[in-house]
Tab-separated table of C-alpha atoms in Angstrom:
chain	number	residue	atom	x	y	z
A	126	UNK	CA	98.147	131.614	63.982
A	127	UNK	CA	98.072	128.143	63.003
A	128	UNK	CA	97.509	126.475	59.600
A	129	UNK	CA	94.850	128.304	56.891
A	130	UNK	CA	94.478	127.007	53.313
A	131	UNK	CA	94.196	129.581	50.655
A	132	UNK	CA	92.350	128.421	47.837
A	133	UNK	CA	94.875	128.294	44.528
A	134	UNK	CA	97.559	130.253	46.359
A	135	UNK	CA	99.075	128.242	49.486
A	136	UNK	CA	98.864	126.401	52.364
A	137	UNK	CA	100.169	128.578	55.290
A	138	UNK	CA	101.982	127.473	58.388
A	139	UNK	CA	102.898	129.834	60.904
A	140	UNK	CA	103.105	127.910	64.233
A	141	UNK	CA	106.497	126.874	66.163
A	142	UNK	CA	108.261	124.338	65.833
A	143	UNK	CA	108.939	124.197	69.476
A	144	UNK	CA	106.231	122.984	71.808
A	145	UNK	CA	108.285	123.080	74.971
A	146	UNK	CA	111.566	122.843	76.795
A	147	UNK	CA	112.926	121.216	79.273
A	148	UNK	CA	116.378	122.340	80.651
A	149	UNK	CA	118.445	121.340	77.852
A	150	UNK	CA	116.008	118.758	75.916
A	151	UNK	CA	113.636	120.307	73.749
A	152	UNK	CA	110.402	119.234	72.730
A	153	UNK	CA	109.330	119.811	69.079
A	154	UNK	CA	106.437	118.645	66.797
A	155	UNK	CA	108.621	116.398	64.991
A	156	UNK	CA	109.863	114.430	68.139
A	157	UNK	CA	106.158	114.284	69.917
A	158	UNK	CA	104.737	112.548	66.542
A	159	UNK	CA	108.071	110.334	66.526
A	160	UNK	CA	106.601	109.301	69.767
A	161	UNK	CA	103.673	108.382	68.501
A	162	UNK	CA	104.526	107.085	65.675
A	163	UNK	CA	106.635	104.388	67.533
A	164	UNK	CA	103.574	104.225	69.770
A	165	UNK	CA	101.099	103.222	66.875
A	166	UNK	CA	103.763	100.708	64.756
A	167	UNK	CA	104.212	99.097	67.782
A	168	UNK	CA	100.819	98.298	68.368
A	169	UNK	CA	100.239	97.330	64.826
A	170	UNK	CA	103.113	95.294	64.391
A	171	UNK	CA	102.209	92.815	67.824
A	172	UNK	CA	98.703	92.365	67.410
A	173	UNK	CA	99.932	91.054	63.417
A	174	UNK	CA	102.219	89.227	64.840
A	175	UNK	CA	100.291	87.541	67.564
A	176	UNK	CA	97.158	86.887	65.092
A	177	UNK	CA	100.055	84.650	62.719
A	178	UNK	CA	101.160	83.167	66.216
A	179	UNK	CA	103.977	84.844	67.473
A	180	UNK	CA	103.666	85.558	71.184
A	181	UNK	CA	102.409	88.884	72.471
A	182	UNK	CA	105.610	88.767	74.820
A	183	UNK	CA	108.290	87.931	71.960
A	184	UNK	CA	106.566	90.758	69.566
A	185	UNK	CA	107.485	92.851	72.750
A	186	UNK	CA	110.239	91.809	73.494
A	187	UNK	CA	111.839	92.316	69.435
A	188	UNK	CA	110.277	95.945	69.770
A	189	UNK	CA	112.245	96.764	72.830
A	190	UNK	CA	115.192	95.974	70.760
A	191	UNK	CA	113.820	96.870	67.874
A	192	UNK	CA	112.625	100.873	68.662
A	193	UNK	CA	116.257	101.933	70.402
A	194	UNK	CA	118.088	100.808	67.561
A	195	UNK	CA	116.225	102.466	65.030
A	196	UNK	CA	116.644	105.654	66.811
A	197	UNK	CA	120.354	105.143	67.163
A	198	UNK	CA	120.781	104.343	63.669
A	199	UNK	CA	118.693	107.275	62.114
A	200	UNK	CA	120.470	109.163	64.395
A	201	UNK	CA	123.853	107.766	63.459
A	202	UNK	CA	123.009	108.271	59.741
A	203	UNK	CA	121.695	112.223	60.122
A	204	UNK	CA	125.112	113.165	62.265
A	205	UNK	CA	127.241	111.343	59.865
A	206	UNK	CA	125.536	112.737	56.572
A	207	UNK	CA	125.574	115.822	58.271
A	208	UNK	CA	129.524	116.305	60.069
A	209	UNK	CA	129.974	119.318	59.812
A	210	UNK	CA	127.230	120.340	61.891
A	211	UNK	CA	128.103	118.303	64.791
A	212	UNK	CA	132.129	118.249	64.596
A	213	UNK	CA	131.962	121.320	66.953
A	214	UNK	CA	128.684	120.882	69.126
A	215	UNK	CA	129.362	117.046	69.863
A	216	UNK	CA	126.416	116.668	72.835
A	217	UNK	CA	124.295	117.881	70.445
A	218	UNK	CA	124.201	114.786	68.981
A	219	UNK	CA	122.051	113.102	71.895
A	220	UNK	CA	120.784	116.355	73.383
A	221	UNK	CA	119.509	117.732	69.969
A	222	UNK	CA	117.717	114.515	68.899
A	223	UNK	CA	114.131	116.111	70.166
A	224	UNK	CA	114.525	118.990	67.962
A	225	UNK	CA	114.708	116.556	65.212
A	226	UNK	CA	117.620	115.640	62.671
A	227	UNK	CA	117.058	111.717	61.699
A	228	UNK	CA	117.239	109.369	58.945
A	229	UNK	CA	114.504	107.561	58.060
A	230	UNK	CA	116.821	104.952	56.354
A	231	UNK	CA	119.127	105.281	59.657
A	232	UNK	CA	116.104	104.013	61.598
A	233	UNK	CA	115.305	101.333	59.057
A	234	UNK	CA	118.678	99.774	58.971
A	235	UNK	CA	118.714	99.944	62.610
A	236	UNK	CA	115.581	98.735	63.946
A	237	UNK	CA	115.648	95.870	61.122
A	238	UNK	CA	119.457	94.648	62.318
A	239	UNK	CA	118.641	95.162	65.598
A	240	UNK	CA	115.197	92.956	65.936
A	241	UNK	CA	116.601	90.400	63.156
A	242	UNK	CA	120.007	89.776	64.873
A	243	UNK	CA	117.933	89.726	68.414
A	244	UNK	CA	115.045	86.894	66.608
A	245	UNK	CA	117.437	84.974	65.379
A	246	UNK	CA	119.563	84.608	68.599
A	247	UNK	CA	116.503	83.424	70.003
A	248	UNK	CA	115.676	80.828	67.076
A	249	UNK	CA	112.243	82.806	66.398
A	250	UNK	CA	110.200	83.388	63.474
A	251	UNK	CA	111.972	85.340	61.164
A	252	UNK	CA	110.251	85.734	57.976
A	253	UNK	CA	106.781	86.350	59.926
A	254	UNK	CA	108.093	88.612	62.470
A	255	UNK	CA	109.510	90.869	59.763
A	256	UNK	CA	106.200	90.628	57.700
A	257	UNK	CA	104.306	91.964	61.111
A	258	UNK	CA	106.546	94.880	61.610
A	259	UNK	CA	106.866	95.965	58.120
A	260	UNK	CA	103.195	97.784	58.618
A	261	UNK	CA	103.960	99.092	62.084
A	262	UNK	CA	107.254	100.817	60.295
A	263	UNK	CA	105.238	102.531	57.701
A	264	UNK	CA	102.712	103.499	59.681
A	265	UNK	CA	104.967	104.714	62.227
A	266	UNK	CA	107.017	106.970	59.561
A	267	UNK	CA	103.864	108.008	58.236
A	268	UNK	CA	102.779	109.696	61.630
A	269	UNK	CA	105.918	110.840	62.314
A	270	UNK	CA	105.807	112.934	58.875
A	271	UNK	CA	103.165	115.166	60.163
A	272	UNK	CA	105.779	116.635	62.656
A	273	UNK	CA	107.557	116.904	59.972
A	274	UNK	CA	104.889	118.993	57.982
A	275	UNK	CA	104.126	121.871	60.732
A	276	UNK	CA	108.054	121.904	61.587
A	277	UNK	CA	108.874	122.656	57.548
A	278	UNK	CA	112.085	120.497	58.820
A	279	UNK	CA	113.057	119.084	54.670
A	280	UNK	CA	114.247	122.044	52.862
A	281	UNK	CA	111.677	121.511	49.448
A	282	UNK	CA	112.372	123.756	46.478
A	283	UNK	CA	109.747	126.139	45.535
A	284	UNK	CA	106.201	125.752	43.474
A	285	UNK	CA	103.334	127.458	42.366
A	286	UNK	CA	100.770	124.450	42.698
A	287	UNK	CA	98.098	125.135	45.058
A	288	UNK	CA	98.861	122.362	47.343
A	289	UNK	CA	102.876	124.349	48.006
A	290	UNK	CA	103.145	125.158	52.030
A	291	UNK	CA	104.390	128.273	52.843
A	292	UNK	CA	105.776	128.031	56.242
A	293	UNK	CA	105.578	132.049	58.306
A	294	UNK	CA	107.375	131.114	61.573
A	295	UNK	CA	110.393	132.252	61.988
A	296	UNK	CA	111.975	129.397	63.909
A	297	UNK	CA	110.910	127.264	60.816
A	298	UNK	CA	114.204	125.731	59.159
A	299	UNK	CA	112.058	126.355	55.453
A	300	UNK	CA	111.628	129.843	56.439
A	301	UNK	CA	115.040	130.591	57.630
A	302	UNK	CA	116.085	128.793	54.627
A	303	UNK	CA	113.864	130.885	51.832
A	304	UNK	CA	115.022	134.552	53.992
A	305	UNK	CA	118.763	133.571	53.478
A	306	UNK	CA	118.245	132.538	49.666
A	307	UNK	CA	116.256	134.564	48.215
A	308	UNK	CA	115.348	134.811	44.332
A	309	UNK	CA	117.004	138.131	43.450
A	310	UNK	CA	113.843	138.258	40.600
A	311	UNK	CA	111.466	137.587	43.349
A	312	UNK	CA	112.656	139.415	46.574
A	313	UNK	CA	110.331	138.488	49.796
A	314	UNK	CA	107.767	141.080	50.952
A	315	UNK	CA	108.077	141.811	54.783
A	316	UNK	CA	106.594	138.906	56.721
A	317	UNK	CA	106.204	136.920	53.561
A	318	UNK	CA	108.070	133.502	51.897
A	319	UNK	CA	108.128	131.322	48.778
A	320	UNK	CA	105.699	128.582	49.034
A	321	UNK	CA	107.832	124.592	48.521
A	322	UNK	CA	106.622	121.450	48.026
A	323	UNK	CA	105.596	119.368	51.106
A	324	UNK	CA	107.739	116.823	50.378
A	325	UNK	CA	108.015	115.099	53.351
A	326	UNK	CA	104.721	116.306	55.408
A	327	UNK	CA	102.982	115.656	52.479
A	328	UNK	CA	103.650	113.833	49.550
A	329	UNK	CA	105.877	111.166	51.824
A	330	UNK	CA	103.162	110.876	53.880
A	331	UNK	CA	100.274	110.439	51.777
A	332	UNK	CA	102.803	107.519	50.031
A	333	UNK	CA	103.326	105.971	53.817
A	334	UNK	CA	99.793	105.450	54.131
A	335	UNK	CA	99.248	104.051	50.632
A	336	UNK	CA	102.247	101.719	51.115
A	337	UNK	CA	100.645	100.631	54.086
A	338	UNK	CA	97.280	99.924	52.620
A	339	UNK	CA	98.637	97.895	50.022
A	340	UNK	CA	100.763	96.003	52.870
A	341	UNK	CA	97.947	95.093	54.735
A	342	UNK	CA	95.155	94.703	51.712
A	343	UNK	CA	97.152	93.385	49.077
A	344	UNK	CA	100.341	91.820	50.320
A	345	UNK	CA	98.783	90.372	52.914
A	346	UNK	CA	96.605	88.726	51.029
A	347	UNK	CA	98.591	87.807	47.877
A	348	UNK	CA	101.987	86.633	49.025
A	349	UNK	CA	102.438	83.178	49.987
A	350	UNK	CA	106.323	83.553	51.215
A	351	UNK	CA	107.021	84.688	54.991
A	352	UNK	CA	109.060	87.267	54.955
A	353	UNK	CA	108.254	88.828	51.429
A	354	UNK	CA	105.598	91.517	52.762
A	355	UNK	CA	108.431	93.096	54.255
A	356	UNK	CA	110.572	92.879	51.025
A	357	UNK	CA	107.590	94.439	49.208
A	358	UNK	CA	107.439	97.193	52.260
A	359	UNK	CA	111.427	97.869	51.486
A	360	UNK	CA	111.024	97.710	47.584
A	361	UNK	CA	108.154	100.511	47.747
A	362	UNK	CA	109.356	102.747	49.780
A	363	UNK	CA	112.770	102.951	48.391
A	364	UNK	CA	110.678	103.663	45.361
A	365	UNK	CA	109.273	106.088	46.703
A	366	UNK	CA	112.101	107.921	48.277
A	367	UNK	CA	114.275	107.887	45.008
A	368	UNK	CA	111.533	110.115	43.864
A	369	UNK	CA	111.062	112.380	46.075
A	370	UNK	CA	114.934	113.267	46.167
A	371	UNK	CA	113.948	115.784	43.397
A	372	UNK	CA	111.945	117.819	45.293
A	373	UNK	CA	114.490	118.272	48.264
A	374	UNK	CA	117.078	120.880	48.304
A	375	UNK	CA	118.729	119.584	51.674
A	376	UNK	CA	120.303	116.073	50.759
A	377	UNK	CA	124.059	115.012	50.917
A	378	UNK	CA	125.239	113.979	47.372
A	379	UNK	CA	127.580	111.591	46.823
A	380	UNK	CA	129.341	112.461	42.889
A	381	UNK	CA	126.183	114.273	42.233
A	382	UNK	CA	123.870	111.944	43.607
A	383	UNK	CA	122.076	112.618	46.405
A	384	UNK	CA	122.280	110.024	49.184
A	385	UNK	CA	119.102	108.885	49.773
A	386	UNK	CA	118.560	107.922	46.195
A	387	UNK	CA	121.910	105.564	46.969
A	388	UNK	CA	120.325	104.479	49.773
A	389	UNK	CA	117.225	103.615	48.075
A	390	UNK	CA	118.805	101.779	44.790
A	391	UNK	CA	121.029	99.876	47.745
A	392	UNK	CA	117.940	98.961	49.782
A	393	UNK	CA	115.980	97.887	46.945
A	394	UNK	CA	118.832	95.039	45.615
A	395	UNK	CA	119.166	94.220	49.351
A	396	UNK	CA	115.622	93.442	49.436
A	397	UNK	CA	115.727	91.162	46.194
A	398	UNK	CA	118.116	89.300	47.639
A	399	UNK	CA	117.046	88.767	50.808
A	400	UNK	CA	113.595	87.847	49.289
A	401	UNK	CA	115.036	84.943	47.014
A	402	UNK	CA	117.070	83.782	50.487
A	403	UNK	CA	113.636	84.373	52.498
A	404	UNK	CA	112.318	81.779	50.089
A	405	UNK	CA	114.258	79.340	50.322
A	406	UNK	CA	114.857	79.669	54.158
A	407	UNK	CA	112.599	81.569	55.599
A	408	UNK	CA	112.450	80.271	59.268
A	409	UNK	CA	110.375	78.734	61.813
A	410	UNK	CA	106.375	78.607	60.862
A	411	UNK	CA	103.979	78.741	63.028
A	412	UNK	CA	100.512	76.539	62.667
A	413	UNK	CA	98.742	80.312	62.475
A	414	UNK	CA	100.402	81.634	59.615
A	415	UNK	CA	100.161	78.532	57.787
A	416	UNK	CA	96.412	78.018	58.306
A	417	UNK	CA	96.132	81.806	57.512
A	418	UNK	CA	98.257	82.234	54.349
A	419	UNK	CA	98.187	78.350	52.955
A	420	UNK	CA	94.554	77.493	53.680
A	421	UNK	CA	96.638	74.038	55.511
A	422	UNK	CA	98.878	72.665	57.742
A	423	UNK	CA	101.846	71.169	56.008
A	424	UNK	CA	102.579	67.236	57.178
A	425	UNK	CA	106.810	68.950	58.236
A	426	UNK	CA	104.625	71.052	60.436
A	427	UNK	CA	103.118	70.625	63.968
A	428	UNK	CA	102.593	71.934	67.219
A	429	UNK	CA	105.635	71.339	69.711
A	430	UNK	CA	103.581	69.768	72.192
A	431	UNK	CA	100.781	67.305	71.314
A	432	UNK	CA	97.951	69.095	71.244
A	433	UNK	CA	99.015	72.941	71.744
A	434	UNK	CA	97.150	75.234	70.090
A	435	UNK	CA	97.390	79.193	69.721
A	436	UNK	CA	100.055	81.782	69.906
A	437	UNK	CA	102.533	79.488	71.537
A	438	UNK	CA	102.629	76.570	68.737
A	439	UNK	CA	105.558	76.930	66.499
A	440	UNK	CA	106.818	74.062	64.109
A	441	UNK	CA	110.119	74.461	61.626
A	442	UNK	CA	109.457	73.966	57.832
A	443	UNK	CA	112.318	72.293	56.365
């Protein structure tokens, strides 16, 4: 049985999480829409950055950096919130990655670092490479949050609103969850469990997709400051996040707080500040972007070679 939406009681999940194995890698929901996910933000993030004149190749090339170090560093950040359920099963940590078990904030920190540190070895754009792959990332977590959805991965505490999931499988981590703590008031009936809030599957996804509409529709259009469409893409979703914390029952705390909402308060006064250094230096300009975003092309910038035109032009405002 698959998904079926009651009308004013539930929405009911009962498929497994586990679409396949493969000797000891297994292949879940959560890490085929990760793949896609990756596969989509990818796409989105080159063809924005080849339309404000970034080369095709170099978009490539920073996403090939980019991708593994995002899924190192959610990774990283899962196994390390998470010790003690690795201290003992260490190959788990790579082997176990399929099955799911990442950070979102892990990946962010990651794939950011990673594509930033690699950009500006390389002396290119900066500011306008980050504004390109701050839609691909939100598009790509959006996607990958409907693995999350018919996996029931996020423990979510319970609810009565007609929109709660209740998840049936038994290899679900909500279902094995809601068996082993039940409400003593409100004992389960055979083959039955609470209905949660899709947190993650739901309301984090429907916020990835709105994020990204206002990235490409708004910000896009508005701000005048390379680099600051990604700021905005940070600021949002750490918004976001912090919220969301409250519906989750499954979150390291930190003196009572749970981490992401650290993470998010962190992320947020990283991205003012890197938005008032973005201003002031925010790195190579290409023709494109000005034309694009300025309507002009300012006299302190022109083409490298007299004449070139297109994705390859790049000048240096000072």
């Amino acid at each position: 049985m698959g998904a079926i939406f009651l009308p004013f009681l539930a929405i009911v999940i009962d498929i497994n999480p586990v679409m396949a194995e493969f000797g000891p890698f297994t292949l879940t929901w959560h890490g085929l829409f990760t793949a896609i996910g990756i596969l989509a933000g990818v796409t989105l993030s080159v063809w924005l950055a080849k339309r404000d004149g970034i080369p095709v190749e170099v978009a490539q090339e920073i996403a090939l950096v980019g991708v593994p170090c995002a899924i190192v560093g959610a990774r990283l950040f899962y196994v390390v919130e998470h010790w003690d359920r690795f201290q003992n099963d260490l190959p788990s940590i790579v082997f176990g990655i399929t099955e799911g078990g990442i950070t979102l904030y892990g990946g962010l920190v990651g794939g950011v670092l990673g594509g930033l540190i690699y950009a500006i070895w390389h002396k290119w754009p900066i500011g306008i490479g980050l504004d390109a792959a701050a839609p691909g990332m939100i598009l790509g977590q959006g996607i990958g949050r409907i693995g999350d959805l018919i996996n029931g991965e996020h423990i979510a505490k319970r609810t009565d609103l007609p929109w709660g999931v209740k998840y049936l499988h038994p290899d679900s981590p909500q279902y094995q969850y809601n068996l082993l703590n039940q409400d003593p008031n409100n004992p389960l009936r055979p083959l039955d469990t609470y209905a949660v809030h899709p947190v993650a599957g739901g309301y984090e996804l429907i916020g990835d997709f709105i994020i990204l509409g206002i990235l490409l529709f708004v910000c896009y259009r508005v701000i005048k400051v390379p680099g600051w469409v990604f700021c905005s893409y940070v600021a949002m979703y750490g918004i976001m996040r912090f919220f969301l914390s409250y519906f989750r029952v499954d979150e390291q705390v930190i003196g009572g707080v749970p981490v992401p909402q650290i993470t998010a308060a962190i992320t947020l006064g990283i991205a003012v500040i890197a938005a008032g250094i973005l201003y002031k230096k925010p790195g190579p300009i290409t023709p494109e972007y000005a034309m694009r975003v300025w309507g002009r092309l300012p006299e302190d910038i022109a083409p490298k070679d007299e004449g070139q035109t297109g994705a390859g032009a790049e000048a240096t405002r000072a």
